[in-house]
Coordinates of C-alpha atoms in Angstrom, one line a residue:
V1 CA -4.3 -7.6 38.3
P2 CA -1.7 -10.1 37.1
V3 CA -4.3 -12.9 37.3
F4 CA -6.8 -10.8 35.4
L5 CA -4.2 -10.0 32.7
F6 CA -3.3 -13.7 32.5
V7 CA -6.9 -14.7 32.0
A8 CA -7.6 -11.7 29.7
A9 CA -4.5 -12.0 27.6
P10 CA -5.9 -14.4 24.9
Y11 CA -9.0 -12.2 24.4
I12 CA -6.9 -9.0 24.2
R13 CA -4.6 -10.7 21.6
R14 CA -7.6 -11.8 19.6
Y15 CA -9.0 -8.3 19.6
V16 CA -5.7 -6.8 18.6
A17 CA -5.3 -9.3 15.8
G18 CA -8.4 -8.0 14.1
G19 CA -10.1 -9.5 11.1
R20 CA -8.8 -12.3 9.0
C21 CA -9.2 -12.9 5.3
K22 CA -11.2 -16.1 4.9
S23 CA -11.1 -16.2 1.1
T24 CA -9.6 -19.4 -0.4
A25 CA -9.5 -17.8 -3.9
R26 CA -6.8 -19.2 -6.2
L27 CA -4.7 -17.1 -8.5
E28 CA -3.5 -19.7 -11.0
G29 CA -2.3 -18.1 -14.1
K30 CA -2.5 -14.7 -12.5
V31 CA 0.3 -12.2 -11.8
V32 CA 0.6 -10.1 -8.6
I33 CA 3.1 -7.2 -7.9
I34 CA 3.7 -6.2 -4.3
T35 CA 5.9 -3.2 -3.6
G36 CA 8.1 -3.4 -0.5
A37 CA 7.4 -7.1 -0.1
N38 CA 10.9 -7.9 1.3
T39 CA 9.8 -7.2 4.9
G40 CA 6.8 -6.5 7.2
I41 CA 3.2 -6.8 6.0
G42 CA 4.4 -6.8 2.4
K43 CA 6.4 -9.9 2.9
E44 CA 3.4 -11.6 4.7
T45 CA 1.1 -10.5 1.9
A46 CA 3.5 -12.1 -0.6
R47 CA 3.7 -15.3 1.6
D48 CA -0.1 -15.7 1.5
L49 CA -0.5 -14.9 -2.2
A50 CA 2.4 -17.2 -3.1
R51 CA 0.1 -20.0 -2.1
R52 CA -2.3 -18.9 -4.7
G53 CA -0.3 -17.7 -7.7
K54 CA 2.7 -15.8 -9.2
V55 CA 4.1 -13.0 -7.1
I56 CA 6.6 -10.3 -8.0
I57 CA 8.4 -8.7 -5.1
A58 CA 9.3 -5.2 -6.1
C59 CA 11.8 -3.6 -3.6
R60 CA 14.8 -1.4 -3.3
D61 CA 17.0 -3.9 -1.4
I62 CA 17.5 -6.8 -3.8
A63 CA 19.4 -8.9 -1.2
K64 CA 16.6 -8.7 1.3
G65 CA 14.1 -9.3 -1.4
E66 CA 15.9 -12.5 -2.5
A67 CA 16.1 -13.7 1.1
A68 CA 12.4 -13.2 1.5
A69 CA 11.6 -14.9 -1.9
S70 CA 13.9 -17.8 -1.0
E71 CA 12.1 -18.3 2.3
I72 CA 8.6 -18.0 0.6
R73 CA 9.6 -20.5 -2.2
A74 CA 10.8 -23.0 0.4
E75 CA 7.6 -22.7 2.5
T76 CA 5.0 -22.6 -0.3
G77 CA 6.7 -24.8 -2.9
N78 CA 5.9 -22.0 -5.5
Q79 CA 9.0 -21.2 -7.6
Q80 CA 7.2 -18.3 -9.3
I81 CA 8.3 -15.8 -6.7
I82 CA 10.4 -13.2 -8.6
V83 CA 12.3 -10.2 -7.2
K84 CA 12.7 -7.0 -9.2
K85 CA 14.5 -3.8 -8.3
L86 CA 12.2 -0.8 -7.6
D87 CA 13.2 2.3 -5.7
L88 CA 10.1 4.4 -5.2
A89 CA 12.3 7.4 -4.3
D90 CA 13.6 7.6 -7.9
T91 CA 11.3 8.0 -10.9
K92 CA 14.1 6.7 -13.1
S93 CA 14.0 3.4 -11.2
I94 CA 10.2 3.3 -11.3
R95 CA 10.3 3.7 -15.1
E96 CA 13.0 1.1 -15.5
F97 CA 11.0 -1.4 -13.4
A98 CA 7.8 -0.8 -15.4
E99 CA 9.7 -1.1 -18.7
K100 CA 11.3 -4.4 -17.8
F101 CA 8.0 -5.8 -16.3
L102 CA 6.0 -4.9 -19.4
A103 CA 8.7 -6.5 -21.7
E104 CA 8.7 -9.7 -19.6
E105 CA 5.1 -10.2 -18.5
K106 CA 2.0 -10.1 -20.7
E107 CA -0.5 -9.9 -17.9
L108 CA -0.9 -8.1 -14.5
H109 CA -4.0 -8.9 -12.4
I110 CA -3.2 -7.4 -8.9
L111 CA -1.0 -4.4 -8.0
I112 CA -0.5 -3.9 -4.3
N113 CA 1.1 -0.5 -3.5
N114 CA 2.4 -1.5 -0.1
A115 CA 5.9 0.0 0.3
G116 CA 6.2 3.1 2.5
V117 CA 8.4 5.3 4.7
M118 CA 7.4 6.8 8.0
L119 CA 8.8 9.4 10.3
C120 CA 11.8 10.2 8.1
P121 CA 14.0 13.2 9.1
Y122 CA 13.6 15.9 6.4
S123 CA 14.9 14.6 3.1
K124 CA 14.1 14.6 -0.6
T125 CA 13.8 11.9 -3.2
A126 CA 16.1 11.8 -6.3
D127 CA 13.6 14.1 -8.1
G128 CA 13.4 16.6 -5.3
F129 CA 10.1 15.5 -3.7
E130 CA 9.7 15.4 0.1
M131 CA 10.4 11.8 1.0
H132 CA 7.0 10.8 2.5
L133 CA 5.0 12.4 -0.4
G134 CA 7.5 11.1 -3.0
V135 CA 7.7 7.5 -1.9
N136 CA 4.2 6.9 -0.4
H137 CA 2.2 8.8 -2.9
L138 CA 4.0 10.0 -6.0
G139 CA 6.1 6.9 -6.5
H140 CA 3.0 4.7 -6.4
F141 CA 1.0 7.2 -8.5
L142 CA 3.6 6.9 -11.3
L143 CA 4.0 3.1 -11.0
T144 CA 0.2 2.7 -11.3
F145 CA 0.1 5.0 -14.3
L146 CA 2.8 3.1 -16.1
L147 CA 1.2 -0.3 -15.4
L148 CA -2.4 0.7 -15.9
E149 CA -2.8 -0.4 -19.5
R150 CA -1.5 -3.9 -18.7
L151 CA -3.9 -4.1 -15.8
K152 CA -6.8 -3.1 -18.1
Q153 CA -5.8 -5.7 -20.7
S154 CA -5.7 -8.3 -17.9
A155 CA -9.0 -7.4 -16.4
P156 CA -10.6 -8.4 -14.1
A157 CA -7.8 -6.6 -12.1
R158 CA -7.4 -4.9 -8.8
I159 CA -5.3 -2.1 -7.4
V160 CA -4.8 -2.1 -3.6
N161 CA -3.3 0.9 -1.9
V162 CA -2.0 0.5 1.7
S163 CA -2.9 3.7 3.5
S164 CA -3.4 4.2 7.2
L165 CA -5.7 5.4 10.0
A166 CA -3.1 8.3 10.1
H167 CA -4.9 9.8 7.1
H168 CA -7.3 11.3 9.6
G169 CA -4.5 13.6 10.7
G170 CA -3.4 14.6 7.2
R171 CA -4.1 17.5 4.9
I172 CA -2.9 18.3 1.4
R173 CA -0.9 21.5 1.8
F174 CA -0.7 22.6 -1.8
H175 CA 1.1 25.8 -0.8
D176 CA 3.9 23.7 0.8
L177 CA 3.7 20.1 -0.6
H178 CA 7.4 19.4 -0.1
G179 CA 7.6 20.8 3.5
E180 CA 10.1 23.5 2.6
K181 CA 8.3 26.2 4.7
S182 CA 7.5 24.0 7.7
Y183 CA 8.1 20.3 8.3
N184 CA 6.9 17.8 10.9
R185 CA 7.8 14.2 10.1
G186 CA 4.7 12.8 11.9
L187 CA 2.4 15.1 10.0
A188 CA 4.3 14.5 6.7
Y189 CA 3.4 10.8 7.1
C190 CA -0.2 11.6 7.7
H191 CA -0.4 13.9 4.7
S192 CA 1.0 11.1 2.4
K193 CA -1.5 8.6 3.8
L194 CA -4.3 11.0 3.0
A195 CA -2.9 11.3 -0.5
N196 CA -3.2 7.5 -0.8
V197 CA -6.9 7.6 0.1
L198 CA -7.6 10.6 -2.3
F199 CA -5.7 8.9 -5.1
T200 CA -7.6 5.7 -4.7
R201 CA -11.0 7.4 -4.7
E202 CA -10.2 9.6 -7.7
L203 CA -8.7 6.6 -9.6
A204 CA -11.9 4.6 -8.9
R205 CA -14.1 7.5 -10.0
R206 CA -12.2 8.0 -13.3
L207 CA -12.3 4.2 -14.1
Q208 CA -16.1 3.9 -13.5
G209 CA -18.0 3.5 -16.6
K210 CA -14.9 2.5 -18.6
F211 CA -15.7 -1.2 -18.5
Q212 CA -18.7 -3.3 -19.4
R213 CA -18.8 -4.6 -15.8
Q214 CA -17.4 -2.7 -12.9
A215 CA -16.1 -6.0 -11.6
E216 CA -13.4 -5.9 -14.3
F217 CA -11.4 -3.2 -12.5
T218 CA -11.4 -2.0 -8.9
A219 CA -9.2 0.2 -6.7
N220 CA -9.4 0.2 -2.9
A221 CA -7.4 1.5 0.0
L222 CA -6.9 0.1 3.5
H223 CA -5.5 0.6 7.0
P224 CA -3.5 -2.4 8.0
G225 CA -3.6 -1.7 11.8
S226 CA -0.8 -0.8 14.2
V227 CA 1.7 -3.4 13.2
S228 CA 5.0 -4.4 14.8
S229 CA 7.3 -3.8 11.9
E230 CA 10.4 -1.9 10.7
L231 CA 8.3 1.1 9.5
V232 CA 9.1 3.0 12.7
R233 CA 12.9 2.5 12.4
H234 CA 13.5 6.3 11.8
S235 CA 12.2 7.1 15.3
F236 CA 14.1 6.0 18.4
V237 CA 11.1 6.9 20.6
M238 CA 8.6 5.0 18.4
T239 CA 10.9 2.0 18.2
W240 CA 11.2 1.9 22.0
L241 CA 7.4 2.3 22.4
W242 CA 6.7 -0.4 19.8
K243 CA 8.9 -2.9 21.8
I244 CA 7.2 -2.0 25.1
F245 CA 3.7 -2.3 23.8
S246 CA 4.3 -5.1 21.2
F247 CA 1.6 -7.2 22.9
F248 CA -0.9 -4.6 21.8
L249 CA 0.4 -4.5 18.2
K250 CA -0.5 -6.7 15.3
T251 CA 2.1 -9.1 14.0
P252 CA 3.0 -8.5 10.3
C253 CA 0.9 -11.6 9.4
E254 CA -2.1 -10.1 11.2
G255 CA -1.4 -6.7 9.6
A256 CA -1.3 -8.2 6.1
Q257 CA -4.9 -9.6 6.3
T258 CA -6.7 -6.6 5.0
S259 CA -4.3 -6.3 2.1
I260 CA -4.9 -9.9 1.2
Y261 CA -8.6 -9.4 1.6
C262 CA -8.7 -6.5 -0.8
A263 CA -6.6 -8.4 -3.3
V264 CA -8.6 -11.7 -3.4
A265 CA -12.0 -11.6 -1.6
E266 CA -14.8 -12.6 -4.0
E267 CA -17.3 -10.3 -2.3
L268 CA -15.2 -7.3 -3.4
D269 CA -15.4 -8.1 -7.1
S270 CA -17.5 -5.0 -7.9
V271 CA -16.5 -2.9 -4.9
T272 CA -14.3 0.1 -5.8
G273 CA -13.1 3.4 -4.3
Q274 CA -13.6 2.2 -0.8
Y275 CA -11.4 2.1 2.4
F276 CA -11.1 -1.0 4.6
S277 CA -9.7 -1.9 8.0
D278 CA -9.8 -5.4 9.7
C279 CA -11.3 -6.8 6.5
Q280 CA -14.4 -4.6 6.6
P281 CA -15.4 -1.1 5.3
A282 CA -14.0 1.7 7.5
Y283 CA -14.7 5.4 8.0
V284 CA -12.9 7.8 5.8
S285 CA -12.1 11.3 7.1
P286 CA -14.0 14.3 5.6
R287 CA -10.7 15.4 4.0
G288 CA -10.4 12.0 2.5
R289 CA -13.8 12.4 0.9
D290 CA -13.1 15.8 -0.6
V291 CA -13.7 15.3 -4.4
E292 CA -12.2 18.7 -5.3
T293 CA -9.0 18.1 -3.3
A294 CA -8.7 14.7 -4.9
K295 CA -9.0 16.2 -8.4
K296 CA -6.5 18.9 -7.7
L297 CA -4.0 16.4 -6.1
W298 CA -4.3 14.3 -9.3
S299 CA -3.6 17.2 -11.5
V300 CA -0.6 18.5 -9.3
S301 CA 0.8 14.9 -9.1
C302 CA 0.7 14.6 -12.9
E303 CA 2.5 18.0 -13.2
L304 CA 5.2 17.0 -10.7
L305 CA 5.8 13.7 -12.5
G306 CA 5.7 15.2 -16.0
I307 CA 2.9 12.9 -17.2
Q308 CA -0.5 13.2 -18.8
W309 CA -3.1 11.0 -17.2
D310 CA -6.7 11.8 -18.3

């Protein structure tokens, strides 16, 4: 068995690594925002896109963000790596980030909604939203809403939402969105990742027909794979398992490939409302394809955030 494992190891690793983004597209003169790009797959996405154009790292921990930016600047030679404060668990912070960005930047071509929380003990955001729903869905929903006009003005533009295979285990519990009646942190994560898929598909549906060419504006979601990252930090058991089975997990660089692919691949110029994994189309759960649920979630999200988005 040890000999077999030794021989098979490179093939296993290649399989685990999954697809790679082969696009060499340049982003000169273009602006990219990546949320949560101070660590994990967000940081690796920023590292790749920094070789192509201007990247704004939007994160809660400015010190970690600056450390990541400094490393990326040194490695790529691109000085246009900017760090901005953004706490997705606080709508005031999201609005302040958007206001400053819109005042300073005249264009936005790619928005990658990457940041996320996973397996949090029950807690609420500054606005009283359950943490997974608040950060993973509502925070990015509001951020996208606030930046949408700038994206439209800068078209062709892309929105990339990092979801997960976990969306298959999710459901939108409109009767208990904030988990006050019953709460399971694993399921709460699944619910929020389903919300990412539904949001992406509804956004794409609403944008269709609004442009002369569909290639001018696209929105897609993705599953990055099972990645060795800090995302499981709230669970001792998952942290332990992640260490034991790290050989069978993607590295953050491997996990970032589908995000990069959705952001730059030329063949996706006119592809919108889709879900990808390993740089190719992937299966969406029946709940993720439910148009009525998507419409209702959109409406409820607007209500919770106090916005009108028609």
